[in-house]
PDB file of C-alpha atoms in Angstrom:
ATOM      1  CA  UNK J   1     -11.132   1.036   4.500  1.00 76.00           C
ATOM      2  CA  UNK J   2      -8.626   0.255   7.258  1.00 86.00           C
ATOM      3  CA  UNK J   3     -10.955  -2.400   8.646  1.00 84.00           C
ATOM      4  CA  UNK J   4     -11.011  -4.037   5.213  1.00 86.00           C
ATOM      5  CA  UNK J   5      -7.216  -4.022   5.086  1.00 91.00           C
ATOM      6  CA  UNK J   6      -7.142  -5.745   8.495  1.00 91.00           C
ATOM      7  CA  UNK J   7      -9.484  -8.421   7.196  1.00 87.00           C
ATOM      8  CA  UNK J   8      -7.489  -8.946   3.996  1.00 89.00           C
ATOM      9  CA  UNK J   9      -4.231  -9.206   5.956  1.00 94.00           C
ATOM     10  CA  UNK J  10      -5.617 -11.497   8.673  1.00 93.00           C
ATOM     11  CA  UNK J  11      -7.117 -13.967   6.199  1.00 89.00           C
ATOM     12  CA  UNK J  12      -4.375 -13.657   3.542  1.00 91.00           C
ATOM     13  CA  UNK J  13      -6.766 -12.479   0.839  1.00 86.00           C
ATOM     14  CA  UNK J  14      -3.986 -10.993  -1.288  1.00 86.00           C
ATOM     15  CA  UNK J  15      -1.841 -12.399  -4.083  1.00 83.00           C
ATOM     16  CA  UNK J  16       1.061 -14.122  -2.348  1.00 79.00           C
ATOM     17  CA  UNK J  17       3.459 -14.148  -5.289  1.00 82.00           C
ATOM     18  CA  UNK J  18       3.729 -10.472  -6.168  1.00 87.00           C
ATOM     19  CA  UNK J  19       4.078  -8.662  -2.847  1.00 95.00           C
ATOM     20  CA  UNK J  20       6.554  -5.782  -2.859  1.00 96.00           C
ATOM     21  CA  UNK J  21       7.490  -3.034  -0.446  1.00 97.00           C
ATOM     22  CA  UNK J  22       7.020   0.496  -1.722  1.00 97.00           C
ATOM     23  CA  UNK J  23      10.773   0.598  -2.441  1.00 97.00           C
ATOM     24  CA  UNK J  24      10.628  -2.604  -4.546  1.00 97.00           C
ATOM     25  CA  UNK J  25      11.767  -5.341  -2.138  1.00 97.00           C
ATOM     26  CA  UNK J  26      10.001  -8.726  -2.309  1.00 96.00           C
ATOM     27  CA  UNK J  27       7.785  -9.715   0.622  1.00 97.00           C
ATOM     28  CA  UNK J  28       6.943 -13.311   1.519  1.00 96.00           C
ATOM     29  CA  UNK J  29       4.472 -13.642   4.403  1.00 96.00           C
ATOM     30  CA  UNK J  30       5.087 -16.664   6.621  1.00 96.00           C
ATOM     31  CA  UNK J  31       2.599 -15.710   9.339  1.00 97.00           C
ATOM     32  CA  UNK J  32       0.466 -12.531   9.346  1.00 97.00           C
ATOM     33  CA  UNK J  33       0.562 -12.497  13.151  1.00 97.00           C
ATOM     34  CA  UNK J  34      -2.062 -12.372  15.850  1.00 96.00           C
ATOM     35  CA  UNK J  35      -4.608  -9.531  15.801  1.00 96.00           C
ATOM     36  CA  UNK J  36      -4.225  -7.092  18.688  1.00 95.00           C
ATOM     37  CA  UNK J  37      -7.515  -5.943  20.204  1.00 90.00           C
ATOM     38  CA  UNK J  38      -5.824  -3.528  22.619  1.00 91.00           C
ATOM     39  CA  UNK J  39      -3.564  -0.482  22.272  1.00 90.00           C
ATOM     40  CA  UNK J  40      -0.426  -0.845  20.187  1.00 93.00           C
ATOM     41  CA  UNK J  41       0.326  -2.280  16.754  1.00 97.00           C
ATOM     42  CA  UNK J  42      -2.464  -4.084  14.910  1.00 97.00           C
ATOM     43  CA  UNK J  43      -0.801  -7.541  14.711  1.00 98.00           C
ATOM     44  CA  UNK J  44       1.774  -9.194  16.970  1.00 96.00           C
ATOM     45  CA  UNK J  45       4.233 -12.004  16.198  1.00 97.00           C
ATOM     46  CA  UNK J  46       4.102 -11.652  12.428  1.00 98.00           C
ATOM     47  CA  UNK J  47       6.812 -13.420  10.427  1.00 98.00           C
ATOM     48  CA  UNK J  48       7.885 -12.551   6.909  1.00 97.00           C
ATOM     49  CA  UNK J  49      10.855 -12.403   4.601  1.00 97.00           C
ATOM     50  CA  UNK J  50      11.705  -9.075   3.056  1.00 97.00           C
ATOM     51  CA  UNK J  51      14.251  -9.487   0.271  1.00 96.00           C
ATOM     52  CA  UNK J  52      15.191 -12.859   1.753  1.00 94.00           C
ATOM     53  CA  UNK J  53      15.784 -11.563   5.295  1.00 97.00           C
ATOM     54  CA  UNK J  54      13.551 -13.070   7.970  1.00 97.00           C
ATOM     55  CA  UNK J  55      11.689 -10.508  10.079  1.00 97.00           C
ATOM     56  CA  UNK J  56       9.570 -11.174  13.150  1.00 97.00           C
ATOM     57  CA  UNK J  57       7.598  -8.480  14.914  1.00 97.00           C
ATOM     58  CA  UNK J  58       4.512  -6.344  14.608  1.00 98.00           C
ATOM     59  CA  UNK J  59       2.451  -5.139  11.664  1.00 98.00           C
ATOM     60  CA  UNK J  60       0.605  -1.832  11.632  1.00 98.00           C
ATOM     61  CA  UNK J  61      -2.141  -1.058   9.112  1.00 97.00           C
ATOM     62  CA  UNK J  62      -3.427   2.332   7.951  1.00 97.00           C
ATOM     63  CA  UNK J  63      -5.471   3.748   5.090  1.00 95.00           C
ATOM     64  CA  UNK J  64      -2.693   6.212   4.294  1.00 97.00           C
ATOM     65  CA  UNK J  65       0.955   6.049   5.345  1.00 98.00           C
ATOM     66  CA  UNK J  66       0.654   9.576   6.763  1.00 97.00           C
ATOM     67  CA  UNK J  67      -1.764   8.208   9.385  1.00 97.00           C
ATOM     68  CA  UNK J  68       1.404   6.909  11.087  1.00 97.00           C
ATOM     69  CA  UNK J  69       2.308  10.532  11.821  1.00 96.00           C
ATOM     70  CA  UNK J  70      -1.272  11.597  12.512  1.00 96.00           C
ATOM     71  CA  UNK J  71      -1.512   8.902  15.222  1.00 96.00           C
ATOM     72  CA  UNK J  72       1.964   9.891  16.511  1.00 95.00           C
ATOM     73  CA  UNK J  73       3.375   6.357  16.168  1.00 96.00           C
ATOM     74  CA  UNK J  74       6.725   7.956  15.312  1.00 94.00           C
ATOM     75  CA  UNK J  75       6.866   9.139  18.959  1.00 94.00           C
ATOM     76  CA  UNK J  76       5.635   5.884  20.573  1.00 95.00           C
ATOM     77  CA  UNK J  77       8.079   3.108  21.566  1.00 94.00           C
ATOM     78  CA  UNK J  78       5.310   0.518  21.227  1.00 94.00           C
ATOM     79  CA  UNK J  79       5.594   0.939  17.442  1.00 97.00           C
ATOM     80  CA  UNK J  80       9.373   0.455  17.263  1.00 96.00           C
ATOM     81  CA  UNK J  81       8.712  -3.314  16.915  1.00 96.00           C
ATOM     82  CA  UNK J  82       6.753  -2.813  13.678  1.00 98.00           C
ATOM     83  CA  UNK J  83       8.486  -4.722  10.871  1.00 98.00           C
ATOM     84  CA  UNK J  84       5.932  -3.915   8.158  1.00 98.00           C
ATOM     85  CA  UNK J  85       3.573  -0.995   7.671  1.00 98.00           C
ATOM     86  CA  UNK J  86       0.639  -1.908   5.420  1.00 98.00           C
ATOM     87  CA  UNK J  87      -1.272   0.870   3.698  1.00 97.00           C
ATOM     88  CA  UNK J  88      -3.720   1.384   0.886  1.00 95.00           C
ATOM     89  CA  UNK J  89      -1.996   4.620  -0.126  1.00 96.00           C
ATOM     90  CA  UNK J  90       1.702   5.276   0.444  1.00 97.00           C
ATOM     91  CA  UNK J  91       1.861   9.050   0.730  1.00 97.00           C
ATOM     92  CA  UNK J  92       5.010   9.241   2.889  1.00 97.00           C
ATOM     93  CA  UNK J  93       7.877   7.226   4.368  1.00 97.00           C
ATOM     94  CA  UNK J  94       7.536   6.201   8.015  1.00 97.00           C
ATOM     95  CA  UNK J  95      10.265   5.890  10.623  1.00 96.00           C
ATOM     96  CA  UNK J  96      10.928   4.326  14.008  1.00 95.00           C
ATOM     97  CA  UNK J  97      11.812   6.609  16.897  1.00 94.00           C
ATOM     98  CA  UNK J  98      15.538   6.064  16.174  1.00 94.00           C
ATOM     99  CA  UNK J  99      15.133   7.248  12.569  1.00 94.00           C
ATOM    100  CA  UNK J 100      15.152   3.829  10.855  1.00 95.00           C
ATOM    101  CA  UNK J 101      12.813   3.522   7.887  1.00 97.00           C
ATOM    102  CA  UNK J 102      10.043   0.951   8.381  1.00 97.00           C
ATOM    103  CA  UNK J 103       9.352  -1.259   5.365  1.00 98.00           C
ATOM    104  CA  UNK J 104       6.009  -0.334   3.877  1.00 98.00           C
ATOM    105  CA  UNK J 105       3.700  -2.187   1.520  1.00 97.00           C
ATOM    106  CA  UNK J 106       0.613  -1.074  -0.364  1.00 96.00           C
ATOM    107  CA  UNK J 107      -2.199  -3.605  -0.180  1.00 94.00           C
ATOM    108  CA  UNK J 108      -5.282  -3.576  -2.353  1.00 85.00           C
ATOM    109  CA  UNK J 109      -8.589  -4.896  -1.064  1.00 81.00           C
ATOM    110  CA  UNK J 110      -9.927  -7.458  -3.555  1.00 78.00           C
ATOM    111  CA  UNK J 111     -13.250  -6.540  -5.153  1.00 81.00           C
ATOM    112  CA  UNK J 112     -14.838  -9.745  -3.812  1.00 76.00           C
ATOM    113  CA  UNK J 113     -14.090  -8.590  -0.259  1.00 73.00           C
ATOM    114  CA  UNK J 114     -15.494  -5.115  -0.909  1.00 74.00           C
ATOM    115  CA  UNK J 115     -18.717  -6.632  -2.325  1.00 76.00           C
ATOM    116  CA  UNK J 116     -19.164  -9.019   0.615  1.00 75.00           C
ATOM    117  CA  UNK J 117     -17.661  -7.077   3.515  1.00 70.00           C
ATOM    118  CA  UNK J 118     -20.856  -6.753   5.558  1.00 68.00           C
ATOM    119  CA  UNK J 119     -21.357 -10.516   5.579  1.00 69.00           C
ATOM    120  CA  UNK J 120     -17.643 -11.266   6.086  1.00 62.00           C
ATOM    121  CA  UNK J 121     -17.235  -8.949   9.071  1.00 63.00           C
ATOM    122  CA  UNK J 122     -20.472 -10.159  10.646  1.00 65.00           C
ATOM    123  CA  UNK J 123     -19.314 -13.790  10.319  1.00 63.00           C
ATOM    124  CA  UNK J 124     -15.691 -13.216  11.361  1.00 59.00           C
ATOM    125  CA  UNK J 125     -15.361 -16.220  13.690  1.00 56.00           C
ATOM    126  CA  UNK J 126     -12.383 -18.466  14.225  1.00 54.00           C
ATOM    127  CA  UNK J 127     -14.807 -21.390  13.892  1.00 49.00           C
ATOM    128  CA  UNK J 128     -17.206 -20.935  10.941  1.00 54.00           C
ATOM    129  CA  UNK J 129     -19.941 -23.045  12.572  1.00 58.00           C
ATOM    130  CA  UNK J 130     -19.688 -21.283  15.954  1.00 55.00           C
ATOM    131  CA  UNK J 131     -23.206 -19.869  15.600  1.00 57.00           C
ATOM    132  CA  UNK J 132     -24.686 -23.367  15.448  1.00 55.00           C
ATOM    133  CA  UNK J 133     -22.997 -24.780  18.561  1.00 51.00           C
ATOM    134  CA  UNK J 134     -25.582 -23.423  21.037  1.00 59.00           C
ATOM    135  CA  UNK J 135     -28.328 -25.192  19.042  1.00 64.00           C
ATOM    136  CA  UNK J 136     -26.685 -28.625  19.356  1.00 58.00           C
ATOM    137  CA  UNK J 137     -27.882 -31.155  21.890  1.00 61.00           C
ATOM    138  CA  UNK J 138     -25.294 -31.980  24.539  1.00 57.00           C
ATOM    139  CA  UNK J 139     -23.659 -35.392  24.357  1.00 49.00           C
ATOM    140  CA  UNK J 140     -21.306 -37.467  26.479  1.00 51.00           C
ATOM    141  CA  UNK J 141     -19.087 -40.004  24.767  1.00 49.00           C
ATOM    142  CA  UNK J 142     -19.336 -43.524  26.149  1.00 51.00           C
ATOM    143  CA  UNK J 143     -15.703 -44.406  26.754  1.00 48.00           C
ATOM    144  CA  UNK J 144     -16.482 -48.112  27.108  1.00 50.00           C
ATOM    145  CA  UNK J 145     -18.148 -48.340  23.721  1.00 48.00           C
ATOM    146  CA  UNK J 146     -17.814 -45.484  21.232  1.00 48.00           C
ATOM    147  CA  UNK J 147     -14.170 -44.740  21.949  1.00 48.00           C
ATOM    148  CA  UNK J 148     -12.979 -48.353  22.130  1.00 49.00           C
ATOM    149  CA  UNK J 149     -10.396 -49.375  19.607  1.00 50.00           C
ATOM    150  CA  UNK J 150      -8.781 -52.632  18.793  1.00 52.00           C
ATOM    151  CA  UNK J 151      -4.980 -52.992  18.777  1.00 55.00           C
ATOM    152  CA  UNK J 152      -3.465 -51.520  15.653  1.00 55.00           C
ATOM    153  CA  UNK J 153      -6.269 -49.013  15.035  1.00 52.00           C
ATOM    154  CA  UNK J 154      -5.856 -45.287  15.469  1.00 48.00           C
TER     155      UNK J 154
END
């Protein structure tokens, strides 16, 4: 289910008007961040407002909040930059190494994503037509003809 939560977060497949932290603060996502394919938090450079305060940092995603402890993120400095912990089930409060509580939000995977997840994950490209590019014939624009413009055109 964690992989589904990643997908939902990355592509903003959640209702944007009713997001709340588990302690009732409003969340407004400006930028979900950049997915991290290496060790460390799941998304970098995320930007959001939590109760009107702008936050910028990392987002970590787990099935259950207690996975934070299971993975020992509470003992890892790399996770001190997490500004939002996204979970399907909030079964505990999570903290940074210095004892600060990390805002946490429960996220539900929409039924349409669950029904189509195999196709969605298989076609998870930044460019939807990327699979067709190798089939295209190469071309070279003729700068003296096709790209000519008359004054005033753009």
